[in-house]
Short mmCIF file of C-alpha atoms in Angstrom, two decimals:
data_model
loop_
_atom_site.label_atom_id
_atom_site.label_comp_id
_atom_site.label_asym_id
_atom_site.label_seq_id
_atom_site.Cartn_x
_atom_site.Cartn_y
_atom_site.Cartn_z
CA MET A 1 -8.54 20.70 -33.87
CA LEU A 2 -6.34 20.66 -36.97
CA ASP A 3 -7.67 22.34 -40.11
CA LEU A 4 -7.18 19.47 -42.53
CA THR A 5 -8.50 21.50 -45.45
CA ASP A 6 -5.39 23.72 -45.26
CA ILE A 7 -2.81 22.48 -47.76
CA ASN A 8 0.04 23.57 -45.50
CA VAL A 9 -1.41 21.62 -42.58
CA ILE A 10 -1.86 18.56 -44.81
CA ARG A 11 1.76 18.74 -45.94
CA ASP A 12 2.94 19.23 -42.37
CA VAL A 13 0.96 16.21 -41.17
CA MET A 14 2.23 13.99 -43.98
CA SER A 15 5.80 15.20 -43.44
CA ARG A 16 5.55 14.68 -39.67
CA PHE A 17 4.83 11.00 -40.22
CA GLY A 18 7.03 10.61 -43.31
CA LYS A 19 4.06 9.68 -45.48
CA LYS A 20 3.38 10.17 -49.16
CA PHE A 21 0.11 10.04 -51.07
CA ALA A 22 -0.53 6.52 -52.34
CA LYS A 23 -1.79 6.84 -55.91
CA SER A 24 -2.35 3.08 -56.04
CA LEU A 25 -4.96 3.43 -53.28
CA GLY A 26 -6.67 6.41 -54.86
CA GLN A 27 -5.59 8.84 -52.15
CA ASN A 28 -6.79 12.31 -53.13
CA PHE A 29 -7.58 14.38 -50.06
CA LEU A 30 -10.43 16.90 -50.14
CA THR A 31 -9.42 20.47 -49.21
CA SER A 32 -12.74 22.29 -49.62
CA ALA A 33 -14.30 23.02 -46.22
CA GLU A 34 -17.54 24.09 -47.89
CA THR A 35 -17.81 20.81 -49.78
CA ILE A 36 -17.23 18.82 -46.59
CA GLU A 37 -19.95 20.80 -44.81
CA ASN A 38 -22.30 20.19 -47.74
CA ILE A 39 -21.63 16.45 -47.72
CA VAL A 40 -22.38 16.15 -44.01
CA GLU A 41 -25.49 18.34 -44.26
CA MET A 42 -26.85 16.48 -47.29
CA SER A 43 -26.30 13.16 -45.51
CA ASP A 44 -28.93 14.16 -42.91
CA ILE A 45 -26.68 13.18 -40.02
CA ASP A 46 -27.60 14.06 -36.45
CA GLU A 47 -26.60 13.12 -32.91
CA ASP A 48 -28.45 9.81 -33.16
CA THR A 49 -26.82 8.72 -36.43
CA PHE A 50 -24.36 5.87 -36.81
CA VAL A 51 -21.94 6.38 -39.71
CA LEU A 52 -19.75 4.01 -41.69
CA GLU A 53 -16.94 5.83 -43.51
CA ILE A 54 -14.75 4.15 -46.11
CA GLY A 55 -11.26 5.46 -46.83
CA PRO A 56 -10.92 8.30 -44.28
CA GLY A 57 -7.51 9.34 -45.62
CA ILE A 58 -6.06 11.73 -43.04
CA GLY A 59 -9.47 12.35 -41.46
CA VAL A 60 -10.78 15.60 -42.91
CA LEU A 61 -14.32 14.31 -43.54
CA THR A 62 -14.10 12.11 -40.45
CA GLN A 63 -13.66 15.16 -38.22
CA SER A 64 -16.85 16.74 -39.49
CA LEU A 65 -18.80 13.48 -39.30
CA ALA A 66 -17.68 12.99 -35.71
CA ALA A 67 -18.88 16.49 -34.80
CA HIS A 68 -22.41 15.69 -35.94
CA ALA A 69 -22.93 11.92 -35.54
CA LYS A 70 -23.36 9.60 -32.58
CA LYS A 71 -20.70 7.14 -33.74
CA VAL A 72 -18.35 6.94 -36.74
CA VAL A 73 -16.57 3.77 -37.84
CA SER A 74 -13.92 4.43 -40.49
CA VAL A 75 -12.46 1.56 -42.51
CA GLU A 76 -8.98 2.37 -43.83
CA ILE A 77 -6.99 -0.11 -45.92
CA ASP A 78 -3.65 1.73 -45.65
CA LYS A 79 -2.01 0.76 -42.34
CA ASN A 80 0.54 3.55 -42.87
CA LEU A 81 -2.25 6.08 -42.25
CA LEU A 82 -3.21 4.68 -38.85
CA PRO A 83 -0.69 6.77 -36.84
CA VAL A 84 -1.74 9.81 -38.89
CA LEU A 85 -5.39 9.23 -38.00
CA ASP A 86 -4.51 8.72 -34.34
CA TYR A 87 -2.99 12.19 -34.47
CA THR A 88 -5.62 14.03 -36.52
CA LEU A 89 -8.59 12.43 -34.75
CA ALA A 90 -7.20 12.64 -31.23
CA ASP A 91 -10.10 14.89 -30.17
CA CYS A 92 -12.78 12.69 -31.73
CA ASP A 93 -13.71 10.18 -29.04
CA ASN A 94 -16.69 8.81 -31.01
CA VAL A 95 -14.55 7.55 -33.92
CA THR A 96 -13.22 4.02 -34.35
CA VAL A 97 -10.71 3.35 -37.13
CA ILE A 98 -10.49 -0.18 -38.50
CA ASN A 99 -7.50 -1.22 -40.62
CA GLU A 100 -9.23 -3.43 -43.19
CA ASP A 101 -10.01 -3.73 -46.88
CA ILE A 102 -13.70 -2.85 -47.12
CA MET A 103 -14.10 -5.49 -49.83
CA LYS A 104 -13.03 -8.14 -47.33
CA THR A 105 -14.82 -6.67 -44.32
CA ASP A 106 -17.65 -8.64 -42.74
CA ILE A 107 -20.29 -5.90 -42.99
CA PRO A 108 -22.98 -7.64 -40.88
CA GLN A 109 -20.50 -8.35 -38.08
CA LEU A 110 -19.16 -4.78 -38.15
CA CYS A 111 -22.63 -3.25 -38.01
CA LYS A 112 -23.80 -5.52 -35.22
CA LYS A 113 -20.64 -4.86 -33.17
CA TYR A 114 -20.49 -1.07 -33.49
CA PHE A 115 -24.06 -0.04 -34.33
CA GLY A 116 -26.00 -2.47 -32.16
CA GLY A 117 -28.32 -3.59 -34.91
CA LYS A 118 -29.42 -0.06 -35.82
CA LYS A 119 -29.22 1.07 -39.42
CA ALA A 120 -26.23 3.24 -40.27
CA LYS A 121 -25.53 5.77 -42.98
CA VAL A 122 -22.54 5.40 -45.26
CA VAL A 123 -20.71 8.67 -45.90
CA ALA A 124 -17.38 8.61 -47.71
CA ASN A 125 -14.99 9.93 -50.30
CA LEU A 126 -14.55 6.62 -52.08
CA PRO A 127 -11.32 5.53 -53.78
CA TYR A 128 -12.20 5.85 -57.46
CA TYR A 129 -10.38 2.75 -58.69
CA ILE A 130 -12.80 0.45 -56.86
CA THR A 131 -15.98 2.53 -56.53
CA THR A 132 -18.41 0.27 -58.37
CA HIS A 133 -17.31 -2.81 -56.43
CA ILE A 134 -17.77 -1.00 -53.11
CA ILE A 135 -21.20 0.31 -54.11
CA MET A 136 -22.38 -3.17 -55.08
CA LYS A 137 -21.09 -4.63 -51.81
CA LEU A 138 -22.94 -1.98 -49.81
CA ILE A 139 -26.11 -2.72 -51.78
CA GLU A 140 -25.62 -6.43 -51.09
CA TYR A 141 -25.89 -5.60 -47.38
CA LYS A 142 -28.52 -2.90 -47.84
CA GLU A 143 -30.54 -4.01 -44.81
CA TYR A 144 -27.82 -2.53 -42.57
CA PHE A 145 -28.01 0.96 -44.10
CA SER A 146 -30.61 3.66 -44.69
CA SER A 147 -28.56 5.70 -47.17
CA VAL A 148 -25.20 5.93 -48.91
CA THR A 149 -23.79 9.42 -49.58
CA VAL A 150 -20.46 9.24 -51.36
CA MET A 151 -18.07 11.25 -53.47
CA VAL A 152 -17.19 9.37 -56.62
CA GLN A 153 -15.92 10.04 -60.11
CA LYS A 154 -18.51 12.21 -61.85
CA GLU A 155 -18.90 9.70 -64.67
CA VAL A 156 -19.79 6.95 -62.19
CA ALA A 157 -22.32 9.19 -60.42
CA GLU A 158 -23.96 9.92 -63.77
CA ARG A 159 -24.19 6.20 -64.51
CA MET A 160 -25.85 5.47 -61.17
CA SER A 161 -28.43 8.25 -61.59
CA ALA A 162 -28.99 7.93 -65.36
CA LYS A 163 -32.47 7.97 -66.86
CA GLU A 164 -33.79 5.33 -69.23
CA GLY A 165 -32.81 5.92 -72.83
CA LYS A 166 -29.65 7.88 -71.98
CA LYS A 167 -26.19 6.66 -73.02
CA ASP A 168 -25.07 6.39 -69.38
CA PHE A 169 -27.90 3.99 -68.58
CA GLY A 170 -26.66 0.40 -68.24
CA ALA A 171 -26.63 -2.76 -66.13
CA PHE A 172 -24.94 -0.93 -63.24
CA THR A 173 -27.66 1.74 -63.36
CA VAL A 174 -30.40 -0.87 -63.24
CA ALA A 175 -28.78 -2.67 -60.29
CA VAL A 176 -28.41 0.55 -58.27
CA GLN A 177 -31.86 1.90 -59.06
CA TYR A 178 -33.50 -1.47 -58.37
CA TYR A 179 -32.59 -1.04 -54.70
CA CYS A 180 -32.04 2.72 -54.32
CA ARG A 181 -33.21 6.18 -55.26
CA ALA A 182 -30.15 7.90 -56.71
CA GLU A 183 -29.60 11.66 -56.77
CA ILE A 184 -26.49 13.69 -57.60
CA LEU A 185 -26.15 16.40 -54.94
CA LEU A 186 -23.18 18.44 -56.15
CA ASN A 187 -20.22 18.45 -58.49
CA VAL A 188 -16.67 18.80 -57.18
CA PRO A 189 -13.81 20.05 -59.41
CA PRO A 190 -10.30 18.50 -59.34
CA GLU A 191 -8.73 21.59 -57.77
CA TYR A 192 -10.61 20.87 -54.53
CA PHE A 193 -8.27 17.94 -53.88
CA VAL A 194 -4.61 17.35 -53.11
CA PRO A 195 -3.12 15.87 -55.14
CA ALA A 196 -5.63 16.92 -57.81
CA PRO A 197 -7.17 13.96 -59.68
CA LYS A 198 -7.41 13.98 -63.46
CA VAL A 199 -11.19 13.64 -63.38
CA SER A 200 -14.11 15.62 -62.00
CA SER A 201 -16.01 14.29 -59.00
CA ALA A 202 -19.58 14.33 -57.77
CA VAL A 203 -21.40 13.62 -54.54
CA ILE A 204 -24.30 11.23 -54.94
CA ARG A 205 -26.85 10.04 -52.40
CA LEU A 206 -28.44 6.62 -52.61
CA ASP A 207 -31.52 6.20 -50.43
CA ILE A 208 -32.23 2.52 -49.82
CA LEU A 209 -35.78 1.68 -50.90
CA GLU A 210 -38.07 -0.24 -48.57
CA LYS A 211 -38.82 -2.58 -51.46
CA PRO A 212 -37.28 -2.91 -54.95
CA SER A 213 -38.39 -0.44 -57.60
CA VAL A 214 -39.42 -3.31 -59.88
CA SER A 215 -41.66 -6.22 -58.97
CA THR A 216 -40.30 -9.54 -60.20
CA GLN A 217 -41.11 -13.18 -59.45
CA ASP A 218 -37.50 -14.28 -59.95
CA GLU A 219 -34.86 -11.72 -58.92
CA GLN A 220 -31.97 -13.94 -60.00
CA LEU A 221 -33.41 -14.35 -63.49
CA TYR A 222 -34.18 -10.62 -63.62
CA PHE A 223 -30.51 -9.72 -63.19
CA LYS A 224 -29.43 -12.41 -65.67
CA VAL A 225 -31.68 -10.71 -68.21
CA VAL A 226 -30.29 -7.28 -67.32
CA ARG A 227 -26.65 -8.39 -67.65
CA ALA A 228 -27.31 -10.22 -70.92
CA SER A 229 -29.24 -7.27 -72.33
CA PHE A 230 -26.39 -4.81 -71.78
CA ALA A 231 -23.51 -7.20 -72.46
CA ASN A 232 -23.27 -5.89 -76.02
CA ARG A 233 -25.11 -2.59 -76.33
CA ARG A 234 -24.96 -2.59 -80.15
CA LYS A 235 -26.89 -5.82 -80.42
CA THR A 236 -30.67 -5.90 -80.50
CA LEU A 237 -32.40 -7.21 -77.41
CA VAL A 238 -33.54 -10.24 -79.39
CA ASN A 239 -29.98 -11.21 -80.29
CA SER A 240 -28.56 -10.35 -76.87
CA LEU A 241 -31.07 -12.43 -74.93
CA SER A 242 -31.41 -15.35 -77.33
CA GLY A 243 -27.63 -15.60 -77.55
CA ALA A 244 -27.16 -15.64 -73.80
CA ASN A 245 -27.19 -18.83 -71.78
CA ILE A 246 -30.45 -18.14 -69.97
CA GLY A 247 -32.84 -20.35 -71.93
CA PHE A 248 -34.52 -17.70 -74.07
CA GLY A 249 -35.09 -18.41 -77.76
CA LYS A 250 -35.72 -15.69 -80.35
CA ASP A 251 -39.41 -16.53 -80.64
CA LEU A 252 -39.92 -16.13 -76.89
CA VAL A 253 -38.10 -12.79 -76.82
CA LEU A 254 -40.01 -11.50 -79.85
CA SER A 255 -43.28 -12.58 -78.27
CA ALA A 256 -42.43 -10.74 -75.05
CA LEU A 257 -41.46 -7.57 -76.90
CA ASN A 258 -44.67 -7.71 -78.90
CA ALA A 259 -46.72 -8.12 -75.70
CA LEU A 260 -45.00 -5.00 -74.33
CA GLY A 261 -45.65 -3.02 -77.50
CA LEU A 262 -41.93 -2.72 -78.23
CA LYS A 263 -40.22 -2.89 -81.64
CA ALA A 264 -38.44 -6.09 -82.60
CA ASP A 265 -35.16 -4.26 -83.25
CA ILE A 266 -35.05 -2.44 -79.92
CA ARG A 267 -31.79 -2.38 -77.95
CA ALA A 268 -31.25 -2.49 -74.20
#
């Protein structure tokens, strides 16, 4: 099997098929064998595991996933990489590559077709330019997954795992932690990629909770409050919520804060 962590092999493969790295698609290929091993190990994958991979690139992580999992389905948006993946994954008979945009993919249909109704694990080196959108789509279909272990921009990982009161804590944090337990597993420097990105990366694992971390009578209203609260971080919660179109007046917000023992000038 090809060593796709070897820069010379990567260049040879790309040259063989006349391909170039597509910056517009966030193509930065991981060249650290140790990091790949860590990702697979920390994903808790075994021979009974179904895996959904997003953005396989030339297949370096895919190879390792295939060696440990029962079945791997890789969704790749770049049709130019399909012949490359046919070549690099020729020995991986438990891998299916789908040429689709994950944001347009019918997740329920995919999971039912390839995983037979069993929960899968998402493991991927996500394209950084669309990370948050992908994460939110996966959470939308959380009933099909048990965990999501992904490499993302370090800043995004810190936002997902942020603690209350920290500057990284925001509406995205609340949404992720409402449905998942988030933990950063390791940091990955730019020099572990080719071409090297301009930002540091991190691997984060999101374990889907059996029930939301917060009990609420109206989930839709809950998220309206969250979005309104963080829409302008400099504003007080009273002004943010009373100024939003969710039917809350200042008196109601002040009364709620008082009942919670919170100061009237508190911010989200």
